[in-house]
mmCIF file of C-alpha atoms in Angstrom:
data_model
loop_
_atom_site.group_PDB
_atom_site.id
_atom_site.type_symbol
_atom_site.label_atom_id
_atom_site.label_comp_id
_atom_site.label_asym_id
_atom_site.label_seq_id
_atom_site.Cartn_x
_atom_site.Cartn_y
_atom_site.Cartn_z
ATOM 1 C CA UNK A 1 -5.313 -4.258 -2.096
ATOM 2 C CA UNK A 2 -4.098 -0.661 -0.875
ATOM 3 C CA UNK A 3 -5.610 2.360 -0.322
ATOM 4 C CA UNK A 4 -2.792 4.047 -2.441
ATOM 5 C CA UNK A 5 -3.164 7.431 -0.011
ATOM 6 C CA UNK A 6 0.299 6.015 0.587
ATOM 7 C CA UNK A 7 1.150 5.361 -2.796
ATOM 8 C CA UNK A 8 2.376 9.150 -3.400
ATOM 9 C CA UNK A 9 5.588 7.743 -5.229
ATOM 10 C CA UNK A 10 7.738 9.964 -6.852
ATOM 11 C CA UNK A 11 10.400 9.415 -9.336
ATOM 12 C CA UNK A 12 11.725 11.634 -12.258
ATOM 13 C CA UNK A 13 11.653 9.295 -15.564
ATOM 14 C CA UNK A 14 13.010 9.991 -19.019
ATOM 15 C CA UNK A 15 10.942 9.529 -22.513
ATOM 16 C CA UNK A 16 13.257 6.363 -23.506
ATOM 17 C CA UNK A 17 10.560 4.140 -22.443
ATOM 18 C CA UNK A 18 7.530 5.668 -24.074
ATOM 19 C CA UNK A 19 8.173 5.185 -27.645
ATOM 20 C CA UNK A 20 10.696 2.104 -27.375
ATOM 21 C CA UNK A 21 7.922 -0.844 -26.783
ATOM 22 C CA UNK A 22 6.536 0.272 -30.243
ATOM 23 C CA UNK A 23 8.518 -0.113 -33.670
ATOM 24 C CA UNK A 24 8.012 -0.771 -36.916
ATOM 25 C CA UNK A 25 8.374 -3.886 -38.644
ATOM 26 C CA UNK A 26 8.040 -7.688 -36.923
ATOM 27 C CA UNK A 27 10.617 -8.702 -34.640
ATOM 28 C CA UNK A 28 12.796 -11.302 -35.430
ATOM 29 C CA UNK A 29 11.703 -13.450 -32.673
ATOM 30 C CA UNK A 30 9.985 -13.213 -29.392
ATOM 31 C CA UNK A 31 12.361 -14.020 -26.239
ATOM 32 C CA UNK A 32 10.154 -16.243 -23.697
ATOM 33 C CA UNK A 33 8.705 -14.274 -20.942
ATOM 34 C CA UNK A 34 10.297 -14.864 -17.636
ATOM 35 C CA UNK A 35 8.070 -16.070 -14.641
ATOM 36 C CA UNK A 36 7.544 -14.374 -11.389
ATOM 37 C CA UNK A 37 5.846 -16.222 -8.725
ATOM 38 C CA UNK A 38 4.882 -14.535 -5.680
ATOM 39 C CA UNK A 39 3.212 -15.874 -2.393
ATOM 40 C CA UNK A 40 2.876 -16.362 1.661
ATOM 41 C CA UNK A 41 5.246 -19.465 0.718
ATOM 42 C CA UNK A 42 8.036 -17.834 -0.493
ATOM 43 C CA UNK A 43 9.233 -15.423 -3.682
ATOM 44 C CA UNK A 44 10.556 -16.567 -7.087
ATOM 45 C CA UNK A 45 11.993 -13.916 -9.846
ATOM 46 C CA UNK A 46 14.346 -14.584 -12.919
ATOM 47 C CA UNK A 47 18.188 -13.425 -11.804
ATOM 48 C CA UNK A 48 18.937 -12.239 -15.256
ATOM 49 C CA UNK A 49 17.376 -11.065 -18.525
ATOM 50 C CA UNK A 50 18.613 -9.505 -21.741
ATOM 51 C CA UNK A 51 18.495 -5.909 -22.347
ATOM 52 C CA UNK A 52 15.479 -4.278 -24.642
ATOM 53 C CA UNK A 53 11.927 -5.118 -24.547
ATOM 54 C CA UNK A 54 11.330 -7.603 -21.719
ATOM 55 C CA UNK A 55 8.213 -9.773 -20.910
ATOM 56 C CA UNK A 56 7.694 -10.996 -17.353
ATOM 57 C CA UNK A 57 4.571 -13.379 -16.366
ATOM 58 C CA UNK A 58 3.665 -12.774 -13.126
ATOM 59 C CA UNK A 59 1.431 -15.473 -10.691
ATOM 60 C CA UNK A 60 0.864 -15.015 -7.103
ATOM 61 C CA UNK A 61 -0.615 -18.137 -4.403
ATOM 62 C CA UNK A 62 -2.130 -15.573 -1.669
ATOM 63 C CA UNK A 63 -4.359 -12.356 -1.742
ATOM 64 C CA UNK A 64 -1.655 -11.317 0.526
ATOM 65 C CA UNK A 65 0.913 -11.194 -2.557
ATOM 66 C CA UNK A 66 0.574 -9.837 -6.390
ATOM 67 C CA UNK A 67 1.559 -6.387 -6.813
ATOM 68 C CA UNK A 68 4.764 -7.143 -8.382
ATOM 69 C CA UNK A 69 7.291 -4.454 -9.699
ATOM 70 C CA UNK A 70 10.341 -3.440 -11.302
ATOM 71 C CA UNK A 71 12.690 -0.582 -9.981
ATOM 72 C CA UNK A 72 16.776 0.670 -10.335
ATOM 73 C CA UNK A 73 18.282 2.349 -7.763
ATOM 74 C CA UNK A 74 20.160 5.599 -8.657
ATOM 75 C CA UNK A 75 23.946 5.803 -8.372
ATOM 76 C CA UNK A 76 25.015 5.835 -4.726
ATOM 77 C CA UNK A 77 21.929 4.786 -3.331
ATOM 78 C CA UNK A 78 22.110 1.815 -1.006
ATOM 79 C CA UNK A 79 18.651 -0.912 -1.011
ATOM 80 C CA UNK A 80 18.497 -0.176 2.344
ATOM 81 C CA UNK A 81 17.298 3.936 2.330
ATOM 82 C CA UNK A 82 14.756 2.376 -0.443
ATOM 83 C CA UNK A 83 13.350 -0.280 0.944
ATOM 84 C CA UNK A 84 12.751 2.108 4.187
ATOM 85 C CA UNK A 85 11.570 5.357 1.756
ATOM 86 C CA UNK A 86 9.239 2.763 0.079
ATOM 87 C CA UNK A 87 7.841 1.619 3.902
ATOM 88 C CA UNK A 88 7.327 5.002 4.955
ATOM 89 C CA UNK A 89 5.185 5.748 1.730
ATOM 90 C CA UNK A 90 2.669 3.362 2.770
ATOM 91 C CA UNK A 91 3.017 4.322 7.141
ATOM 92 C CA UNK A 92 3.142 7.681 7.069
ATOM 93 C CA UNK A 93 -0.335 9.432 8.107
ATOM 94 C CA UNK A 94 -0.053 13.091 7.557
ATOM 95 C CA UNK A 95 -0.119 15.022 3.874
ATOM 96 C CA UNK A 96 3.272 16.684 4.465
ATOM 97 C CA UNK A 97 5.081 13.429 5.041
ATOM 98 C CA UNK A 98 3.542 11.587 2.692
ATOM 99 C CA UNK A 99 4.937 14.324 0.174
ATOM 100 C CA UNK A 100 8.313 13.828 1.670
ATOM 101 C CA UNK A 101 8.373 10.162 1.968
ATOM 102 C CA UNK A 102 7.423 10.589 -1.938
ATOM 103 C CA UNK A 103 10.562 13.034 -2.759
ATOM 104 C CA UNK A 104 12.773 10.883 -1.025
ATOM 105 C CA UNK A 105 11.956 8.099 -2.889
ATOM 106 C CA UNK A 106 11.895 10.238 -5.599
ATOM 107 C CA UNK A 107 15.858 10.306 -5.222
ATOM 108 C CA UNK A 108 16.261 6.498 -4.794
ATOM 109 C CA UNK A 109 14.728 4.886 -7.985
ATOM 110 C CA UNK A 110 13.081 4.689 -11.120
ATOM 111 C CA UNK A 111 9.944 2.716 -11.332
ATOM 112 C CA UNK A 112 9.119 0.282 -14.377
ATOM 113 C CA UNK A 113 5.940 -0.616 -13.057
ATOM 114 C CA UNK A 114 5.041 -3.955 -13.205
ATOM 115 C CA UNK A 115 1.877 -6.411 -12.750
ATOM 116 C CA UNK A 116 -1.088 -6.818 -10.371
ATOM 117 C CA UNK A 117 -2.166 -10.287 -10.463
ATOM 118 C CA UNK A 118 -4.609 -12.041 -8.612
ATOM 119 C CA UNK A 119 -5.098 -16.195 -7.443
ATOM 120 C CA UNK A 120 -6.023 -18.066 -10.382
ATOM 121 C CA UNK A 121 -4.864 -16.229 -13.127
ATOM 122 C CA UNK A 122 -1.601 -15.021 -14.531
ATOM 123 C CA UNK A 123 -0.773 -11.349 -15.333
ATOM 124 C CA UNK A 124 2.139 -10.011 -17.483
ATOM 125 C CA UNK A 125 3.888 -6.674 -18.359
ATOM 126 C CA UNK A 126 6.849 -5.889 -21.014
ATOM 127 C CA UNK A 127 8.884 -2.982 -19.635
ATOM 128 C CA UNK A 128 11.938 -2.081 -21.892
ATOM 129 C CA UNK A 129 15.016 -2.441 -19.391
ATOM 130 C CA UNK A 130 18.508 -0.793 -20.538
ATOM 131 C CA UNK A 131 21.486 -2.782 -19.006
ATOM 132 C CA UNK A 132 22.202 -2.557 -15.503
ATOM 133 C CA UNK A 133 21.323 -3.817 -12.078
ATOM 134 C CA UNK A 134 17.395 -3.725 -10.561
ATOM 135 C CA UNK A 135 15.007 -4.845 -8.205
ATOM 136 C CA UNK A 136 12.590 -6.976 -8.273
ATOM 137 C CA UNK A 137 9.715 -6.558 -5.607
ATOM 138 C CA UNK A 138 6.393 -6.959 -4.016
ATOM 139 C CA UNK A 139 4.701 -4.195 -2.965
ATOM 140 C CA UNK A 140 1.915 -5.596 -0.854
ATOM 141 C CA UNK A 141 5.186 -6.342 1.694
ATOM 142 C CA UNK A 142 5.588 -3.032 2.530
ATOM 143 C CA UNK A 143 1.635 -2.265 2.988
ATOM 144 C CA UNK A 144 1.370 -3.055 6.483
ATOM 145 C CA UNK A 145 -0.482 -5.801 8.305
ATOM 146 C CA UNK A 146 -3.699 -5.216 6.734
ATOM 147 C CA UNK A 147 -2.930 -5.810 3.213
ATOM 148 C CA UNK A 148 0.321 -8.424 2.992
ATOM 149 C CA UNK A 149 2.255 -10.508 4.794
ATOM 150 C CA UNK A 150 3.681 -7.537 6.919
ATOM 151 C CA UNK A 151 7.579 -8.893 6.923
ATOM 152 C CA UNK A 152 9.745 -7.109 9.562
ATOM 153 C CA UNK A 153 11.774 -4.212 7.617
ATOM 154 C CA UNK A 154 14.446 -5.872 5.782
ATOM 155 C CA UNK A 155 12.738 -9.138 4.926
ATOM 156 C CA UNK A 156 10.075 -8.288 2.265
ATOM 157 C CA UNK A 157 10.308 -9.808 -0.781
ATOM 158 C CA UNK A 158 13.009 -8.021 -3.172
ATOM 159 C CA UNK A 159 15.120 -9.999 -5.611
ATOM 160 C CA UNK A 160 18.223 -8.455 -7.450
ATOM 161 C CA UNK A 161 17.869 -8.509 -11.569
ATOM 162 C CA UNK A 162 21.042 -8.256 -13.286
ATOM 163 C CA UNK A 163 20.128 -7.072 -16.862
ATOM 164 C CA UNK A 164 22.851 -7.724 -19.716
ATOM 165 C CA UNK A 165 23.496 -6.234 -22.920
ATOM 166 C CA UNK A 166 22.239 -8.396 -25.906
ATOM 167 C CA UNK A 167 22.451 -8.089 -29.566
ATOM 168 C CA UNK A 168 19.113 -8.405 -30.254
ATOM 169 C CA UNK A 169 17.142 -6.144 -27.699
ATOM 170 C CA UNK A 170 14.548 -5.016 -30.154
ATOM 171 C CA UNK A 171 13.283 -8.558 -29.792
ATOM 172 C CA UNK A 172 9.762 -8.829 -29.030
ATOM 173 C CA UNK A 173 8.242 -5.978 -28.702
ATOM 174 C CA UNK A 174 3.973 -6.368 -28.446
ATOM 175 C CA UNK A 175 1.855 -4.884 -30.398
ATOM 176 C CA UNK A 176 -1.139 -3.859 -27.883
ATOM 177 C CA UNK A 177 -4.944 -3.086 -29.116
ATOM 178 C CA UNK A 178 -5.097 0.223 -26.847
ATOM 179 C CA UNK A 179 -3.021 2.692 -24.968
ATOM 180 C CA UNK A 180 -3.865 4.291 -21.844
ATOM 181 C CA UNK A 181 -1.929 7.576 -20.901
ATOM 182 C CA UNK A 182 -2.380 9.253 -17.918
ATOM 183 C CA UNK A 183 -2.096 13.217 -18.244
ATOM 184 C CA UNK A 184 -2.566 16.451 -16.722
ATOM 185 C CA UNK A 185 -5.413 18.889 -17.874
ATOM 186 C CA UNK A 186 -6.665 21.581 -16.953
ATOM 187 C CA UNK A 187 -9.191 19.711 -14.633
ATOM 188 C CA UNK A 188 -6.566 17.223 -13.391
ATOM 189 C CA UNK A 189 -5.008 13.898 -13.831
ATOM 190 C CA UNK A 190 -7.033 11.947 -16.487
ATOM 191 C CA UNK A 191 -6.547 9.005 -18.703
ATOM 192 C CA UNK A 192 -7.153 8.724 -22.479
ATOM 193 C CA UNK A 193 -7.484 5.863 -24.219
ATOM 194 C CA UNK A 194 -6.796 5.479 -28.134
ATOM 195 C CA UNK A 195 -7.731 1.849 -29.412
ATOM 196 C CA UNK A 196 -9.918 -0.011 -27.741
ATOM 197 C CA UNK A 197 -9.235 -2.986 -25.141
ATOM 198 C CA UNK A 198 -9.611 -6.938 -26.170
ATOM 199 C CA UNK A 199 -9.865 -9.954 -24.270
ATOM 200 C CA UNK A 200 -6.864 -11.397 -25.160
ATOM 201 C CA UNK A 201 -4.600 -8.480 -26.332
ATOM 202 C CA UNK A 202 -2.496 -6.391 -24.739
ATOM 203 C CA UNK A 203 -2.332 -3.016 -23.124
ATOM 204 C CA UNK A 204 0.109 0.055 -23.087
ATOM 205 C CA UNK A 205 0.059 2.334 -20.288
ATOM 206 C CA UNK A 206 1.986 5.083 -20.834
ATOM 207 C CA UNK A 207 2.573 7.914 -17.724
ATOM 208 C CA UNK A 208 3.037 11.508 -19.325
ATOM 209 C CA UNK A 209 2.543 13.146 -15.856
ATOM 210 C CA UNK A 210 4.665 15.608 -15.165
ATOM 211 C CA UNK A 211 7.026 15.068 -11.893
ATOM 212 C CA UNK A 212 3.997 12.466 -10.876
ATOM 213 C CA UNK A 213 4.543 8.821 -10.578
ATOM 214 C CA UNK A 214 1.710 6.702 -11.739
ATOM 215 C CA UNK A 215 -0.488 3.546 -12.072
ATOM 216 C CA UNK A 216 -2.914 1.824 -13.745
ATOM 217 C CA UNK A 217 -4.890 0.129 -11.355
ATOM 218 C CA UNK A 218 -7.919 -2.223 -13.374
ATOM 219 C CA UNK A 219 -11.274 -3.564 -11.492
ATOM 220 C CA UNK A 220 -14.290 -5.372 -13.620
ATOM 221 C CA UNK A 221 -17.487 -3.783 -12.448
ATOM 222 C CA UNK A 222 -20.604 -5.868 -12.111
ATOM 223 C CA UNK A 223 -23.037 -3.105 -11.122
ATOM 224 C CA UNK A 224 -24.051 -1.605 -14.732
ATOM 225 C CA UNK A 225 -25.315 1.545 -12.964
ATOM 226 C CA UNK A 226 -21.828 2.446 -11.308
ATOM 227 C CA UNK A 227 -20.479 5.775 -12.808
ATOM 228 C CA UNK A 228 -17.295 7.045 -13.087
ATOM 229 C CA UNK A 229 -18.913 10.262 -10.515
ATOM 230 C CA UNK A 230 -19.791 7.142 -8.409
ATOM 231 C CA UNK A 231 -16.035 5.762 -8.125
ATOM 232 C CA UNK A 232 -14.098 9.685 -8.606
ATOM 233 C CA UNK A 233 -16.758 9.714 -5.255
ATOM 234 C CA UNK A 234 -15.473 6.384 -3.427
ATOM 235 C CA UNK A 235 -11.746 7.442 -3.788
ATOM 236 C CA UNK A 236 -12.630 10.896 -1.931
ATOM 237 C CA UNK A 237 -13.801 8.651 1.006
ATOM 238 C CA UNK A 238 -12.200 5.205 0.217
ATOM 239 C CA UNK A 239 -13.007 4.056 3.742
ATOM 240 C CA UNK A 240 -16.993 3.595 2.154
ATOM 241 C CA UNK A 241 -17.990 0.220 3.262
ATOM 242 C CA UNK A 242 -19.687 -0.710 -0.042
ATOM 243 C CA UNK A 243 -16.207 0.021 -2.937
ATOM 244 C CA UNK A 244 -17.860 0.336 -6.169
ATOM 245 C CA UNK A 245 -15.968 -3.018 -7.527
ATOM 246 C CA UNK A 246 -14.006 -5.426 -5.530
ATOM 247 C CA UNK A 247 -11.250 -4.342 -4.068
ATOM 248 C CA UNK A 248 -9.450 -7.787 -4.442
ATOM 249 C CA UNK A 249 -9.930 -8.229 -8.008
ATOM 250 C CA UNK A 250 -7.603 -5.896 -8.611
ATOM 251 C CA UNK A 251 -5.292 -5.735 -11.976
ATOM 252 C CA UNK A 252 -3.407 -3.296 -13.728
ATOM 253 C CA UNK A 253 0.609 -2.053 -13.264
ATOM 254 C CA UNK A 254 1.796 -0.152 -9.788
ATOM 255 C CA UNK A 255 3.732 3.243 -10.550
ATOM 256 C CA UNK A 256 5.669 4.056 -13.723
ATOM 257 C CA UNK A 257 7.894 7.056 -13.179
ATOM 258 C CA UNK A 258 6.999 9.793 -15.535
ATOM 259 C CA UNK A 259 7.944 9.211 -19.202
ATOM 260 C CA UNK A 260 7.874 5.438 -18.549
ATOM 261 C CA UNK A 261 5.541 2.777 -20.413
ATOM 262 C CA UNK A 262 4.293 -0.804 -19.870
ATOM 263 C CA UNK A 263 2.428 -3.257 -21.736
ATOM 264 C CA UNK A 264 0.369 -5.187 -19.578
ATOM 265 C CA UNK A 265 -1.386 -8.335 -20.111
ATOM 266 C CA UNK A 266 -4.572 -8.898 -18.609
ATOM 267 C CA UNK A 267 -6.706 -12.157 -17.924
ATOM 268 C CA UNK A 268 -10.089 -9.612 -18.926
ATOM 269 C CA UNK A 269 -13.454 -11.042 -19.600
ATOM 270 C CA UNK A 270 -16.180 -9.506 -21.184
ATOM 271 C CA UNK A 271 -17.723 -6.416 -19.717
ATOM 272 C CA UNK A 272 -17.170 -3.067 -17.848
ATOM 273 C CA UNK A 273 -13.981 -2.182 -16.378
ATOM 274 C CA UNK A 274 -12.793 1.114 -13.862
ATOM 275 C CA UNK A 275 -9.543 2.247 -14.599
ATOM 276 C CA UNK A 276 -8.309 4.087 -11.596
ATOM 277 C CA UNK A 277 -5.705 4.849 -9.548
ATOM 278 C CA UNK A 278 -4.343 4.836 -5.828
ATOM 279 C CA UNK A 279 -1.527 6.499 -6.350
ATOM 280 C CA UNK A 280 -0.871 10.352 -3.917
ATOM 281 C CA UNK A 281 -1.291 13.072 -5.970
ATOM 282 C CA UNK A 282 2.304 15.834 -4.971
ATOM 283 C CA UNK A 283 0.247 18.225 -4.855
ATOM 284 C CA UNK A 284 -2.186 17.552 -1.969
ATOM 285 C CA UNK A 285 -1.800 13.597 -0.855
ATOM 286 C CA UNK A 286 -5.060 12.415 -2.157
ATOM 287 C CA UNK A 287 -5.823 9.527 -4.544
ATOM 288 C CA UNK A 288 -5.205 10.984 -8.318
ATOM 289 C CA UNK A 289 -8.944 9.195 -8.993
ATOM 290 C CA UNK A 290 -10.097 11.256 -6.098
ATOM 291 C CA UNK A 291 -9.324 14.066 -8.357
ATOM 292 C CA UNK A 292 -10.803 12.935 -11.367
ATOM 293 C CA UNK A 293 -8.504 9.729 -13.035
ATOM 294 C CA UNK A 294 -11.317 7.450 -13.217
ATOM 295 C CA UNK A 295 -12.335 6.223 -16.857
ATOM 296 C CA UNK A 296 -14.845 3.067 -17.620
ATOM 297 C CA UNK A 297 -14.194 1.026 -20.546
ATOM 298 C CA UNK A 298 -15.900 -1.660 -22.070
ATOM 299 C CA UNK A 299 -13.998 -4.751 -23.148
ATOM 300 C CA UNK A 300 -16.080 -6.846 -26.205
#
């Protein structure tokens, strides 16, 4: 797990996500999902996949592995200037550069988000793809030493995705019990949730920030007297010795460019949950829950 002060990605989205995962009427059938498996032992992720609403599982073998994510590089840009723009995201120290090492990236891709997963369990996300070429990718490779497997620049773990047109790419489209948005008010980023999250079910995230990447990043909380002042209090000084939750039980998506959507599938049990974010705010460099995206919801 991250401290996402690094995580100030930036990427200018369109709307074409948001409403596509949801439709009327039942899909004439539901495409199988296609498995990721991430891990200290090596990196597996489907070559190919149909255009429209896809479904990825997503396991990972090592703590050090399972933030897995989807991104398309814009026209001319080479993997090279993203792989390094996505690096210095995490290395850079000071506010300034993590601003810049945002805007760069910014001009390299469009994120998808994707899945946190953790050993033992198996995440998923649907992200609706339009034809063309992507990445797949795990994130914790370009943490540093602390967090993953800290490859030497040029060897994390990114897989090419080659999506084709297909006849039937309204195809399997979930139906989630909730929706999480993140937003901008008046008092800063928040999330809103309409619905209400089951074991079981599935999740949209939806990121209607404007000109702000974003996550959704999901930890169960076993301490019934933690607050959501407690944790908006932890990510102003996430070097606290005693995190609200546990750090490695992490779950949730890493960044959606704005105007994107995911549905995520979670292995949740029943109780309290944060949901939070790491992610650099543009404005100032500090955690978007530092600033107020913190919400606690209770799963039945």
């Amino acid at each position: 797990m991250s401290t996402w002060t690094r995580r100030g990605l930036l990427a200018v989205g369109t709307a074409t996500g948001v409403a596509a995962l949801i439709g009327a009427g039942s899909p004439p059938r539901r495409p199988e999902p296609l498995d990721i498996v991430t891990g200290e032992d090596g990196f597996r992720a489907p070559a190919t996949a149909a255009a429209g609403a896809v479904t990825f599982r997503v396991r990972t073998t090592s703590s050090r592995t399972g933030i897995v994510g989807i991104a398309r590089l814009r026209r001319g840009i080479g993997e090279a200037a993203f792989r390094r723009h996505l690096r210095d995201v995490f290395e850079k120290e000071s506010a300034q550069d993590v601003i810049q090492a945002s805007r760069d990236l910014m001009a390299d891709a469009e994120l998808f988000g994707g899945a946190m997963a953790v050993r033992g369990s198996q995440s998923c996300f649907t992200a609706w793809l339009p034809p063309g070429r992507y990445l797949v990718l795990e994130y914790k490779d370009f943490e540093g030493p602390y967090i993953g497997r800290d490859p030497l620049p040029g060897a994390e773990y990114v897989s090419p995705l080659l999506v084709h047109a297909a006849d039937d790419a309204g195809a399997g489209r979930p139906r989630p019990s909730a929706t999480v948005t993140a937003v901008d008010t008046e008092r800063g980023p928040r999330f809103v949730l309409e619905g209400r999250i089951h074991r079981g079910r599935t999740v949209r995230y939806v990121n209607a920030m404007r000109g702000q990447v974003d996550e959704l990043a999901v930890y169960p909380l076993t301490d019934d007297s933690v607050t959501e002042a407690d944790i908006q209090a932890f990510f102003q000084n996430p070097k606290d010795p005693h995190p609200p939750f546990d750090l490695a039980a992490q779950l949730g998506t890493p960044p959606l460019s704005p105007g994107r959507s995911a549905v995520l599938g979670m292995p949740l049990e029943q109780g309290r949950y944060a949901l939070t974010s790491w992610v650099a705010s543009t404005k100032d460099a500090q955690h978007l829950s530092a600033h107020g995206q913190v919400l606690i919801v209770a799963v039945p």
